[in-house]
XYZ file of C-alpha atoms in Angstrom:
712
model
C 83.500 259.465 117.749
C 80.043 260.486 116.697
C 78.974 256.962 117.095
C 80.418 256.738 120.908
C 78.871 260.063 121.539
C 75.259 258.881 120.518
C 75.557 255.657 122.562
C 76.797 257.824 125.621
C 73.860 260.409 125.012
C 71.343 257.498 124.801
C 72.482 255.872 127.924
C 72.747 259.278 129.808
C 69.211 260.380 128.560
C 67.726 256.986 129.899
C 69.271 257.516 133.356
C 68.319 261.144 133.374
C 64.674 260.162 133.211
C 65.039 258.846 136.834
C 67.015 261.783 138.300
C 64.029 263.539 140.022
C 63.011 260.794 142.254
C 66.456 260.190 143.626
C 67.055 263.761 144.628
C 66.854 264.859 148.153
C 65.185 268.110 149.355
C 66.847 270.158 152.086
C 70.686 270.129 152.577
C 70.968 273.465 154.158
C 72.336 272.151 157.452
C 75.766 271.295 158.735
C 75.603 267.966 160.172
C 78.630 268.261 162.419
C 77.501 271.668 164.196
C 76.001 271.966 167.490
C 72.268 271.850 166.324
C 72.340 268.800 164.403
C 74.339 266.937 166.826
C 72.155 267.989 169.582
C 69.168 266.983 167.617
C 70.414 263.379 167.889
C 70.622 263.766 171.653
C 67.006 265.111 171.717
C 65.617 262.053 169.581
C 67.450 259.426 171.554
C 66.398 261.019 175.205
C 62.676 262.175 174.249
C 61.775 259.812 171.501
C 61.191 262.291 168.907
C 61.188 260.881 165.173
C 63.749 262.399 162.916
C 61.149 263.576 160.290
C 57.918 265.672 161.825
C 55.217 266.009 159.267
C 52.421 268.709 160.166
C 49.063 267.995 158.940
C 46.767 271.175 158.920
C 42.783 270.551 159.180
C 41.050 273.763 157.892
C 37.261 274.125 157.260
C 34.170 276.036 158.174
C 32.936 273.731 161.014
C 33.993 272.798 164.444
C 36.602 269.922 164.438
C 35.911 266.866 166.722
C 37.648 263.953 167.842
C 36.414 261.627 164.947
C 38.039 264.048 162.612
C 41.290 263.602 164.225
C 41.034 259.900 164.376
C 40.425 259.539 160.953
C 43.429 261.504 159.790
C 45.404 259.690 162.403
C 44.499 256.370 160.906
C 45.796 257.574 157.727
C 48.927 258.773 159.119
C 49.734 255.476 161.060
C 49.029 253.283 158.043
C 51.581 255.389 156.234
C 54.448 254.426 159.033
C 54.144 257.135 161.680
C 55.723 256.298 164.937
C 54.576 259.132 166.920
C 51.247 261.242 166.411
C 50.311 264.341 168.583
C 46.698 265.912 168.117
C 44.726 268.587 169.682
C 43.400 265.820 172.128
C 47.023 265.521 173.379
C 47.948 269.279 173.077
C 45.308 271.807 173.387
C 47.407 274.297 171.574
C 46.973 272.559 168.060
C 43.437 274.009 167.637
C 42.159 277.456 166.905
C 39.889 279.282 169.137
C 37.080 278.850 166.843
C 37.804 274.871 166.709
C 37.925 275.303 162.667
C 41.704 274.791 162.298
C 43.383 272.124 163.974
C 46.929 270.694 163.634
C 48.176 266.996 163.691
C 51.939 266.314 163.978
C 53.271 262.811 162.983
C 56.784 261.517 163.278
C 58.262 259.226 160.721
C 61.538 257.188 161.330
C 63.886 256.405 158.409
C 66.014 258.865 156.121
C 64.515 262.205 154.889
C 64.119 261.201 151.567
C 61.905 258.527 152.273
C 59.715 260.637 154.386
C 59.616 263.353 151.699
C 58.394 260.712 149.321
C 55.390 260.094 151.720
C 54.308 263.497 151.106
C 52.336 263.381 147.822
C 50.388 260.151 148.850
C 49.512 261.677 152.178
C 48.231 264.945 150.534
C 46.172 262.723 148.262
C 44.566 260.482 150.811
C 43.986 263.001 153.521
C 42.300 265.497 151.234
C 39.942 262.718 149.929
C 39.207 261.616 153.548
C 36.911 264.452 154.017
C 38.120 265.151 157.670
C 37.995 269.060 156.820
C 37.205 270.998 153.923
C 40.837 271.662 153.223
C 43.936 269.523 154.264
C 47.405 270.548 153.898
C 50.293 268.665 154.498
C 53.530 270.630 155.558
C 56.355 270.548 157.913
C 60.093 269.888 156.830
C 59.659 266.819 154.828
C 56.876 268.374 152.907
C 58.652 271.619 152.387
C 61.916 269.753 151.116
C 59.702 267.651 148.822
C 57.846 270.477 147.371
C 61.028 272.433 147.006
C 62.428 269.345 145.178
C 59.465 269.660 142.743
C 59.416 273.232 141.989
C 63.221 273.152 141.647
C 62.892 270.522 138.887
C 59.800 272.845 137.412
C 62.271 275.796 137.659
C 64.768 274.215 135.557
C 62.438 272.892 133.199
C 60.759 276.140 132.608
C 64.250 278.001 132.083
C 65.517 275.513 129.430
C 62.139 276.010 127.493
C 62.502 279.813 127.730
C 66.184 280.019 127.164
C 66.455 277.629 124.021
C 64.170 279.598 121.718
C 66.414 282.918 122.946
C 69.804 280.831 122.205
C 68.418 279.897 118.783
C 67.705 283.586 117.939
C 71.136 284.863 119.319
C 73.176 281.953 117.674
C 71.434 282.740 114.237
C 72.397 286.315 114.557
C 76.160 285.465 115.366
C 76.466 282.653 112.861
C 73.941 283.639 110.201
C 73.535 279.884 109.284
C 71.090 277.223 110.494
C 73.965 274.443 110.320
C 76.245 276.445 112.398
C 73.610 277.407 115.082
C 72.274 273.706 115.509
C 75.767 272.455 116.607
C 76.134 274.385 120.011
C 72.464 273.398 120.749
C 73.529 269.724 120.142
C 76.243 270.176 122.315
C 74.317 271.823 125.373
C 71.537 269.333 124.759
C 73.813 266.369 125.154
C 75.609 268.018 128.095
C 72.576 268.311 130.176
C 71.263 264.746 129.506
C 74.723 263.251 130.029
C 75.192 264.928 133.280
C 71.788 264.284 134.578
C 72.492 260.638 134.050
C 75.689 260.755 135.990
C 73.789 262.540 138.648
C 71.343 259.584 139.009
C 74.218 257.042 139.446
C 75.866 259.284 141.888
C 72.705 259.370 144.062
C 73.417 255.652 144.823
C 76.770 256.798 146.539
C 75.588 259.936 148.315
C 72.661 262.085 148.907
C 72.343 265.061 146.245
C 69.905 268.019 146.944
C 67.564 269.040 144.245
C 69.898 272.003 143.492
C 71.972 269.551 141.297
C 69.175 269.995 138.352
C 69.239 273.684 138.558
C 73.133 274.023 138.433
C 73.504 271.329 135.707
C 70.934 273.645 133.421
C 72.275 276.849 134.594
C 76.143 276.170 134.196
C 75.607 273.423 131.440
C 73.795 275.722 129.101
C 76.038 278.518 129.490
C 79.392 276.814 129.155
C 78.423 274.168 126.513
C 77.109 276.866 124.135
C 80.007 279.334 124.756
C 82.634 276.755 124.296
C 81.166 275.505 121.248
C 80.692 279.035 119.944
C 84.454 279.759 120.412
C 85.555 276.983 118.432
C 82.965 277.030 115.697
C 83.849 280.783 115.345
C 87.544 279.983 114.853
C 86.839 277.197 112.508
C 84.893 279.345 110.192
C 87.471 281.899 110.338
C 89.954 279.426 109.189
C 87.848 278.230 106.274
C 87.376 281.876 104.980
C 91.056 282.066 104.763
C 91.157 279.298 102.560
C 92.126 276.273 104.626
C 90.725 272.544 104.273
C 88.225 271.321 106.697
C 90.615 269.083 108.279
C 93.483 272.025 108.663
C 90.700 274.519 109.936
C 89.764 271.957 112.720
C 93.422 271.874 113.649
C 94.114 275.440 113.958
C 90.735 276.174 115.928
C 91.537 273.494 118.375
C 95.238 274.648 118.799
C 93.779 278.129 119.516
C 90.213 278.464 120.576
C 90.187 274.890 121.667
C 93.078 275.135 123.739
C 91.540 278.228 125.574
C 88.451 276.631 125.972
C 90.236 273.635 127.663
C 91.714 276.194 130.352
C 88.483 277.958 130.693
C 86.771 274.770 131.562
C 89.542 273.834 134.064
C 89.101 277.072 135.640
C 85.472 276.582 136.177
C 85.976 273.176 137.529
C 88.793 274.213 139.907
C 86.639 277.124 141.061
C 83.511 275.003 141.670
C 85.438 272.316 143.557
C 86.216 274.771 146.391
C 82.518 274.301 147.327
C 83.176 270.928 148.521
C 85.237 272.593 151.445
C 82.133 273.353 153.796
C 80.911 269.519 153.568
C 77.096 270.436 153.547
C 74.962 268.689 151.122
C 73.374 271.741 149.219
C 76.970 272.894 148.256
C 78.209 269.611 147.824
C 75.410 269.002 145.219
C 76.098 272.456 143.456
C 79.833 271.527 143.197
C 79.131 268.268 141.880
C 76.479 269.415 139.389
C 78.689 272.021 138.063
C 81.649 269.930 137.880
C 79.867 266.993 135.970
C 78.228 269.104 133.180
C 81.295 271.232 132.685
C 83.611 268.306 132.413
C 80.737 266.585 130.066
C 80.521 269.993 128.182
C 84.375 269.969 127.688
C 84.555 266.362 126.364
C 81.874 266.904 123.867
C 83.153 270.251 122.821
C 86.813 269.032 122.331
C 86.154 265.584 121.060
C 82.728 265.189 119.453
C 82.378 268.694 117.790
C 85.824 268.699 115.934
C 84.555 265.357 114.404
C 81.434 267.064 113.515
C 83.178 270.052 111.973
C 85.459 267.671 109.860
C 82.649 265.684 108.529
C 80.469 269.073 107.864
C 83.548 270.820 106.330
C 81.891 273.903 104.211
C 78.572 272.804 105.078
C 78.790 274.317 108.360
C 78.015 277.533 106.237
C 74.889 276.086 104.764
C 71.224 276.955 105.095
C 72.448 280.825 105.390
C 69.890 283.527 107.173
C 69.211 286.649 105.185
C 70.459 289.021 107.768
C 71.123 292.549 106.686
C 74.957 293.404 106.322
C 77.086 296.439 106.002
C 80.654 297.045 105.131
C 82.478 299.522 107.366
C 85.645 301.027 105.796
C 88.050 303.121 107.881
C 89.220 306.141 105.655
C 91.132 307.553 108.517
C 93.768 305.757 110.660
C 91.943 304.759 114.078
C 93.917 306.356 116.884
C 93.661 304.716 120.258
C 93.557 306.594 123.535
C 96.676 308.296 124.697
C 96.406 307.642 128.467
C 94.978 303.952 128.764
C 96.244 304.019 132.407
C 93.704 306.508 133.489
C 90.777 305.041 131.721
C 91.637 301.507 133.309
C 91.830 303.105 136.562
C 88.362 305.183 136.290
C 86.896 301.564 135.208
C 88.283 300.094 138.290
C 86.816 303.184 140.464
C 83.245 302.697 139.087
C 83.574 299.045 139.784
C 84.629 299.685 143.243
C 82.022 302.161 143.757
C 79.185 299.751 142.460
C 80.545 297.187 144.972
C 79.975 299.565 148.274
C 76.659 298.107 149.211
C 78.500 294.954 150.284
C 79.441 296.875 153.346
C 75.765 296.676 154.613
C 75.118 293.116 153.379
C 73.038 290.798 155.745
C 73.105 287.146 155.306
C 70.524 284.438 156.461
C 69.353 281.084 155.105
C 65.425 280.738 155.261
C 64.560 278.035 157.933
C 61.207 276.709 159.114
C 59.975 279.352 156.331
C 57.494 278.356 153.090
C 58.084 281.952 151.585
C 60.961 280.030 149.109
C 57.721 278.066 147.760
C 55.125 279.632 145.351
C 51.944 281.031 147.019
C 49.755 278.353 145.811
C 51.735 275.188 147.197
C 49.900 273.337 149.967
C 53.012 273.183 152.028
C 53.261 276.924 152.138
C 49.504 277.397 152.385
C 49.294 274.978 155.605
C 52.008 277.025 157.397
C 50.286 280.027 156.596
C 47.109 279.093 158.003
C 48.988 277.884 160.893
C 50.417 281.261 161.382
C 47.175 283.139 160.927
C 44.941 280.901 163.244
C 46.940 279.239 165.624
C 50.480 280.641 165.671
C 53.261 278.405 164.297
C 56.099 279.290 167.029
C 55.221 276.174 169.074
C 55.751 273.925 165.805
C 59.444 275.325 165.425
C 60.709 276.214 168.812
C 64.280 276.881 169.794
C 65.115 273.785 172.027
C 67.375 274.582 174.859
C 68.979 271.297 176.202
C 70.622 271.041 179.539
C 72.764 268.102 180.411
C 73.784 267.363 183.983
C 76.113 264.634 184.627
C 76.630 262.686 187.907
C 73.895 262.089 190.437
C 72.380 265.372 190.571
C 69.343 265.287 192.903
C 65.934 266.452 192.120
C 66.326 269.736 193.903
C 69.783 270.498 192.003
C 67.784 269.970 188.830
C 64.839 272.089 189.514
C 67.135 274.808 190.635
C 68.894 274.541 187.285
C 65.632 274.725 185.595
C 64.200 277.711 187.282
C 67.444 279.607 186.540
C 67.299 278.697 182.834
C 63.681 279.409 182.667
C 64.288 282.998 184.382
C 67.053 283.761 182.206
C 64.992 283.029 178.932
C 61.973 284.434 179.946
C 63.612 288.104 180.669
C 65.418 287.904 177.169
C 64.105 290.399 174.466
C 61.999 288.442 171.784
C 60.954 285.665 173.971
C 57.287 284.613 173.807
C 57.172 281.648 175.862
C 59.111 279.009 177.752
C 58.070 275.453 178.350
C 59.997 273.435 180.782
C 59.581 270.982 183.591
C 58.833 274.084 185.972
C 56.099 275.732 183.829
C 53.850 272.929 183.722
C 51.814 274.067 186.765
C 52.795 271.050 189.032
C 53.353 271.728 192.646
C 57.174 271.612 193.596
C 56.550 268.653 196.114
C 54.464 266.384 193.377
C 57.335 267.414 190.816
C 60.198 266.573 192.912
C 58.440 263.175 193.434
C 57.997 262.679 189.829
C 61.455 263.400 188.809
C 62.601 261.034 191.503
C 60.468 258.397 190.186
C 61.631 255.080 188.363
C 59.902 256.142 185.262
C 59.180 259.651 184.140
C 55.489 260.498 184.026
C 54.287 261.063 180.583
C 53.358 264.953 181.161
C 56.908 265.523 181.709
C 58.497 262.944 179.172
C 58.987 265.441 176.552
C 61.188 267.925 178.818
C 62.684 265.668 181.245
C 64.769 262.334 181.144
C 67.183 260.705 183.189
C 69.166 257.609 182.410
C 72.563 256.196 183.723
C 73.142 259.221 186.088
C 72.557 261.620 183.266
C 69.955 263.973 183.526
C 68.702 265.932 180.266
C 66.029 268.611 180.451
C 64.655 270.383 177.415
C 63.323 274.006 177.584
C 61.173 274.807 174.604
C 61.402 278.492 173.777
C 59.166 280.493 171.211
C 60.011 283.806 169.763
C 57.641 286.792 169.352
C 58.580 287.330 165.572
C 58.626 283.613 164.416
C 61.372 281.057 163.749
C 62.804 282.473 160.583
C 62.982 286.020 161.888
C 66.459 287.893 162.420
C 65.383 288.248 166.102
C 65.180 284.475 166.495
C 68.781 283.936 165.089
C 69.825 286.655 167.509
C 68.247 284.952 170.322
C 69.821 281.614 169.595
C 73.169 283.526 169.848
C 72.265 285.130 172.997
C 71.317 281.834 174.656
C 74.329 280.182 173.307
C 76.500 282.764 175.034
C 74.766 283.885 178.137
C 72.711 281.091 179.490
C 75.948 278.905 180.366
C 77.556 281.744 182.221
C 74.171 282.298 184.018
C 74.181 278.615 185.206
C 77.546 278.315 186.028
C 79.329 274.590 186.086
C 75.913 272.810 187.076
C 74.954 271.732 183.658
C 75.990 271.930 179.969
C 74.090 273.730 177.404
C 73.177 273.114 173.864
C 70.811 274.675 171.492
C 69.009 272.974 168.569
C 65.875 273.257 166.581
C 65.218 274.697 163.040
C 66.383 278.369 163.877
C 69.516 276.819 165.347
C 69.973 274.643 162.463
C 69.802 277.414 160.091
C 72.248 279.652 162.219
C 74.760 276.934 162.439
C 74.505 276.843 158.600
C 75.039 280.288 158.069
C 78.120 280.225 160.330
C 79.411 277.292 158.484
C 79.308 279.519 155.151
C 80.855 282.477 156.565
C 83.289 280.716 158.584
C 84.362 278.944 155.509
C 84.200 281.617 152.865
C 87.909 282.781 153.522
C 89.278 279.127 152.980
C 87.036 278.810 149.831
C 88.039 282.214 148.451
C 91.688 281.326 149.326
C 91.669 277.752 147.471
C 89.813 279.406 144.379
C 92.341 282.054 144.057
C 95.398 279.782 144.504
C 94.146 277.122 142.060
C 93.146 279.864 139.412
C 96.489 281.344 139.598
C 98.440 278.307 139.320
C 96.486 277.188 136.355
C 96.612 280.466 134.511
C 100.336 280.886 135.464
C 100.835 277.532 133.711
C 98.692 278.528 130.658
C 100.299 281.965 130.131
C 103.701 281.330 131.522
C 103.251 284.554 133.169
C 102.736 285.608 136.811
C 101.455 289.006 136.084
C 98.653 287.925 133.745
C 97.039 285.757 136.321
C 97.367 288.416 139.009
C 95.404 290.821 136.810
C 92.726 287.968 136.106
C 92.281 287.481 139.576
C 91.987 291.270 140.164
C 89.330 291.564 137.436
C 87.449 288.896 138.868
C 87.132 289.888 142.370
C 86.058 293.290 140.984
C 83.397 291.844 138.777
C 82.020 289.372 141.957
C 82.187 292.350 144.351
C 80.543 294.703 142.129
C 77.736 292.149 141.322
C 77.259 291.421 144.878
C 76.838 295.021 145.555
C 74.353 295.369 142.814
C 72.422 292.395 143.997
C 72.402 293.680 147.711
C 71.316 297.176 146.581
C 68.523 295.461 144.713
C 67.406 293.315 147.504
C 67.543 296.246 150.114
C 65.164 298.143 147.641
C 62.690 295.402 147.135
C 62.590 293.449 150.481
C 63.552 293.635 154.174
C 64.670 290.160 154.152
C 68.651 289.299 154.214
C 70.265 287.672 151.183
C 70.331 284.109 151.212
C 73.639 283.200 152.704
C 74.331 280.561 149.931
C 74.311 283.458 147.279
C 77.649 285.156 147.847
C 79.665 282.028 148.010
C 78.059 280.310 145.086
C 78.252 283.638 142.939
C 81.843 283.928 143.725
C 82.879 280.282 142.767
C 80.681 280.112 139.650
C 81.361 283.609 138.455
C 85.074 283.292 139.081
C 85.304 280.136 136.892
C 83.094 281.433 134.032
C 84.625 284.647 133.692
C 88.013 282.967 132.883
C 86.282 282.281 129.379
C 86.803 285.980 128.297
C 90.218 286.514 130.093
C 91.728 283.409 128.325
C 90.200 283.967 124.868
C 91.319 287.553 124.827
C 94.730 287.203 126.043
C 95.306 284.292 123.624
C 93.962 286.357 120.750
C 96.409 289.098 121.617
C 99.487 287.047 122.489
C 98.793 285.348 118.886
C 98.694 288.867 117.250
C 101.755 289.912 119.087
C 103.700 286.759 118.158
C 102.549 287.111 114.594
C 104.494 290.540 114.264
C 102.100 293.144 115.638
C 103.536 295.650 117.937
C 102.171 295.285 121.421
C 99.783 298.009 121.766
C 98.480 297.240 118.132
C 98.285 293.501 119.384
C 96.345 294.466 122.408
C 93.924 296.359 120.413
C 93.525 293.907 117.524
C 92.621 291.039 119.837
C 90.330 293.069 121.772
C 88.721 293.868 118.389
C 88.740 290.324 117.165
C 87.151 288.965 120.120
C 84.720 291.583 121.286
C 81.797 290.884 119.073
C 82.332 286.988 119.880
C 82.646 287.701 123.634
C 79.503 289.858 123.454
C 77.726 287.375 121.828
C 78.718 284.727 124.563
C 77.737 287.134 127.224
C 74.380 287.843 125.655
C 73.876 284.031 125.724
C 74.965 283.661 129.484
C 72.933 286.315 130.479
C 69.953 284.943 128.606
C 70.727 281.665 130.369
C 70.860 283.144 133.893
C 67.880 285.445 133.465
C 65.792 282.833 132.498
C 66.263 281.499 135.837
C 64.822 284.593 137.253
C 61.497 282.983 136.267
C 61.727 280.399 138.908
C 59.585 279.858 141.837
C 62.378 279.151 144.306
C 63.937 282.279 145.724
C 67.455 281.265 145.969
C 67.283 280.177 142.139
C 66.094 283.544 141.303
C 68.910 285.300 143.809
C 71.676 283.200 141.835
C 70.198 283.984 138.405
C 69.969 287.686 138.548
C 73.488 287.988 140.530
C 75.099 285.889 137.711
C 73.459 287.962 135.061
C 74.661 291.093 136.514
C 78.158 289.838 137.022
C 78.273 288.709 133.349
C 77.029 292.054 132.130
C 79.577 293.948 134.227
C 82.369 291.343 133.217
C 81.993 291.717 129.382
C 81.012 295.651 129.280
C 83.295 297.063 131.980
C 86.082 294.482 132.379
C 86.647 293.351 129.044
C 85.948 296.396 126.729
C 87.415 299.105 129.091
C 89.506 298.131 131.954
C 91.384 295.369 130.866
C 92.785 296.443 127.333
C 93.576 299.811 128.651
C 95.355 298.171 131.889
C 97.457 295.909 129.561
C 98.409 298.852 127.397
C 99.539 300.995 130.387
C 101.553 297.878 131.797
C 103.429 297.413 128.375
C 104.791 294.184 126.699
C 106.100 292.882 130.233
C 102.819 291.670 130.414
C 103.342 289.174 127.953
C 106.646 288.345 129.372
C 108.598 290.537 126.997
C 111.060 293.537 128.048
C 109.790 297.076 127.136
C 111.572 298.080 124.082
C 111.218 300.250 120.978
C 110.838 297.054 118.652
C 108.084 295.868 121.172
C 106.125 299.039 121.944
C 104.021 300.757 119.419
C 104.083 304.355 119.165
C 101.032 306.553 120.594
C 99.712 306.735 117.187
C 99.895 303.281 116.141
C 96.857 302.203 114.102
C 95.008 298.876 113.777
C 95.950 296.789 110.951
C 93.715 296.971 107.947
C 90.076 297.607 107.365
C 87.223 296.335 109.505
C 84.444 294.231 108.311
C 81.661 294.250 110.600
C 78.500 291.793 110.188
C 75.178 292.854 111.616
C-alpha cells in the first residue's frame, strides 16, 4: 500500500507542476444568461473581438501618433484583429495628452488571450512609447487574478504548515505522530493538483481550484488523520497490539471519518447546479481533494500505523503535564433544555445581520487585485485621467425583425435614447442618433447597401434584421450598485417604452455581473435543498435514525446563518461594498460538509459509550468529554488553515477564509460544547433510537465514570 501511495504521489506531484499554466481566469459569468447570449450577437453583428485588451500609455510628455503606432505594431504582431487608438476615438486621450488608451481585440478563447498578457506587458514596457505602460482589460485582470490566486495559496500553505506543526505537537506530544498528518495533507494536495491538471484537458477550470484544494485539503486531511491517530494511540494505551489497535481505530474513528468525508463531497456536489465555471471549479477542487484525503487516510495511514506500531509515540516532546483528579462527583446541569435553547437563541441573535445582507460580484473592477498590480494601476490611471466608463459601457441592443424602414429605425433609436437619457445615473448615451449626423444624411446612410464606418459600431442590417447598439455609461462606474440598478431598469422599462417595435437585450460587464448574481440567488434554494436532502439521507443511513440527522441539519443551519451574520456585520463595519455573491453559497456548502466531522465523531463516541453500558445522560456527557479536546484541536487546525487565507491578495479568498474561520469557531465552541450535548440530554434516549425508561436514563445526579486525566 505504501509503495502504491509513493508511486501515485510522485505522478501527482509531477502533474501538479503544470497546473498553474492550465487554469483559467474569470468564470464569474453565466454563459446561458441574457448578457452572454447577447454578447455573441454583438460580436457577430459589429465585429467585436471576444477578448478586449486595454493598453494604457502614461507619462510626462504629450503622446503623438508615432507613440500609438509603435504600440499598435506590437499588438498586431501578437495577433490583435482589431485596434482602436486615440486617432480613431478622441475620448481615448486625456486633456493633458499625457495619458492615452489603446484597445486591442483578440480572437480565440479567454485562456489564450490571458496567456498573452505577460509578454505584452514586457514588450510594451521595453518599447518606450511612454514612461509607464500598463496592460489591463478583462484578459489582463483574469490573468493577474490567476497569478495572485496561486500566490495566495502558496503563501497560505507556508504560513499554515508551521502552525499545524505546533498544534499537532501539542496534541500528540510526539514528533512521529505529528509528521503523519502532515504527510497525509501534503500528499492529498499534490495528488489533487495533479488530477486538476488532467481535468483541464476536459473542461475549463478556474484559478479558484488551487485555492479550494489548499483550503479544504489541509483542513480535512489533517483532521481526518488526527481522529484516527488519536483513537489508535488510545487503543495502544489499553494494551492492544498495533494490528488490533488499527482495526479498532478504523471501525470507530475510521468509519466516522468516512461518513464525514462523504458529507463534504455531497455538500460540495451541489455547487455543480448553477453550471458556472467558478462554482464548478470550486466543487471539483473540493471534491477531488476530499476523496484523495479520504483514500490516503483510510488506506495508506492504517498501513503506516501497522508498521510503526508503538514507534508512533517516539521522539516525545517534553511538554508540561498535570493530573487532575476528581474528589467529588461531577454533577451536570439540571435543566439542559434551557441551556441548549439559550445557545440557540444566541446563535439566532448573531445571525440577525443577514437581514441586511447585500450581495454583488465585482465586475470591471480591479479592486480585487493588490494595489501594485499593473492591471489595477492601469484602470486606476484611466479612471483618474480619462474616465473608464466608456471602456465598460452598458450595451443596449435593439433588434427589429422584418423590413423596417430607416424612418422606423430612427424613431426606435430616438425613443430608446430619450428613455435612457432621462434615467437617473446615466452619464451618456451613444447611438445612431447622437453622432451629430443630420437626419437626411443619416437616413441615406442607413439605406445604403454598406453601413458607413462611423455608424458600423452602432448599426447593422442583414437579411431583413436590423440591430442597433446604444452604449450607456453610468455616472458612478460599471461596478457600482447604481449601474446594476440601471441594468435592471433598462431591462424592465425600455421594452414597455418601445412597445412591439423591437426586442431589447442588455449586455456588457455590468449586465454580465448582474446575471451571475441572479443565477446564484435563484439557484440558492435548490442548492440548499439538495445539500439538506443528501446530508439527511447520508446521516440517516449512518445513524439509523431520523432525529439525529434532523438535529445535525438544524445545528449546521445555525452555524452557517450565524457566521454569515457576523461576516455581514464585519463587512458593513469596514466597507460600503456588498459581500461577494459567491461567499454565502460557498460558505454554506463548504461549512455544511466540514461541520459534519464534529457531529459524526461526537455522536459515534456517545453511542459507543451508551452501548457499552453507560446510562444515557452519562454516555452523552462521556462522549462529549472524550471528544472535546480532540474536536477543539481539530477546530484550531481548521481555523489556522482558514485564517492563513485571510492574508490573500484576492478579496473573495479573504472573505471565504474569514467566513469559514468564524463558522468553525462557532460550531466548535457554541454548538458542540453547549448546544448539542444539552439538547441531546433534553431529548433523552429516543435520540439514539431507544425508548425512554428507567434503565436507559441516568438520574439527575448521575456522575461521569472514573477520574479524568488531563494532558496539557
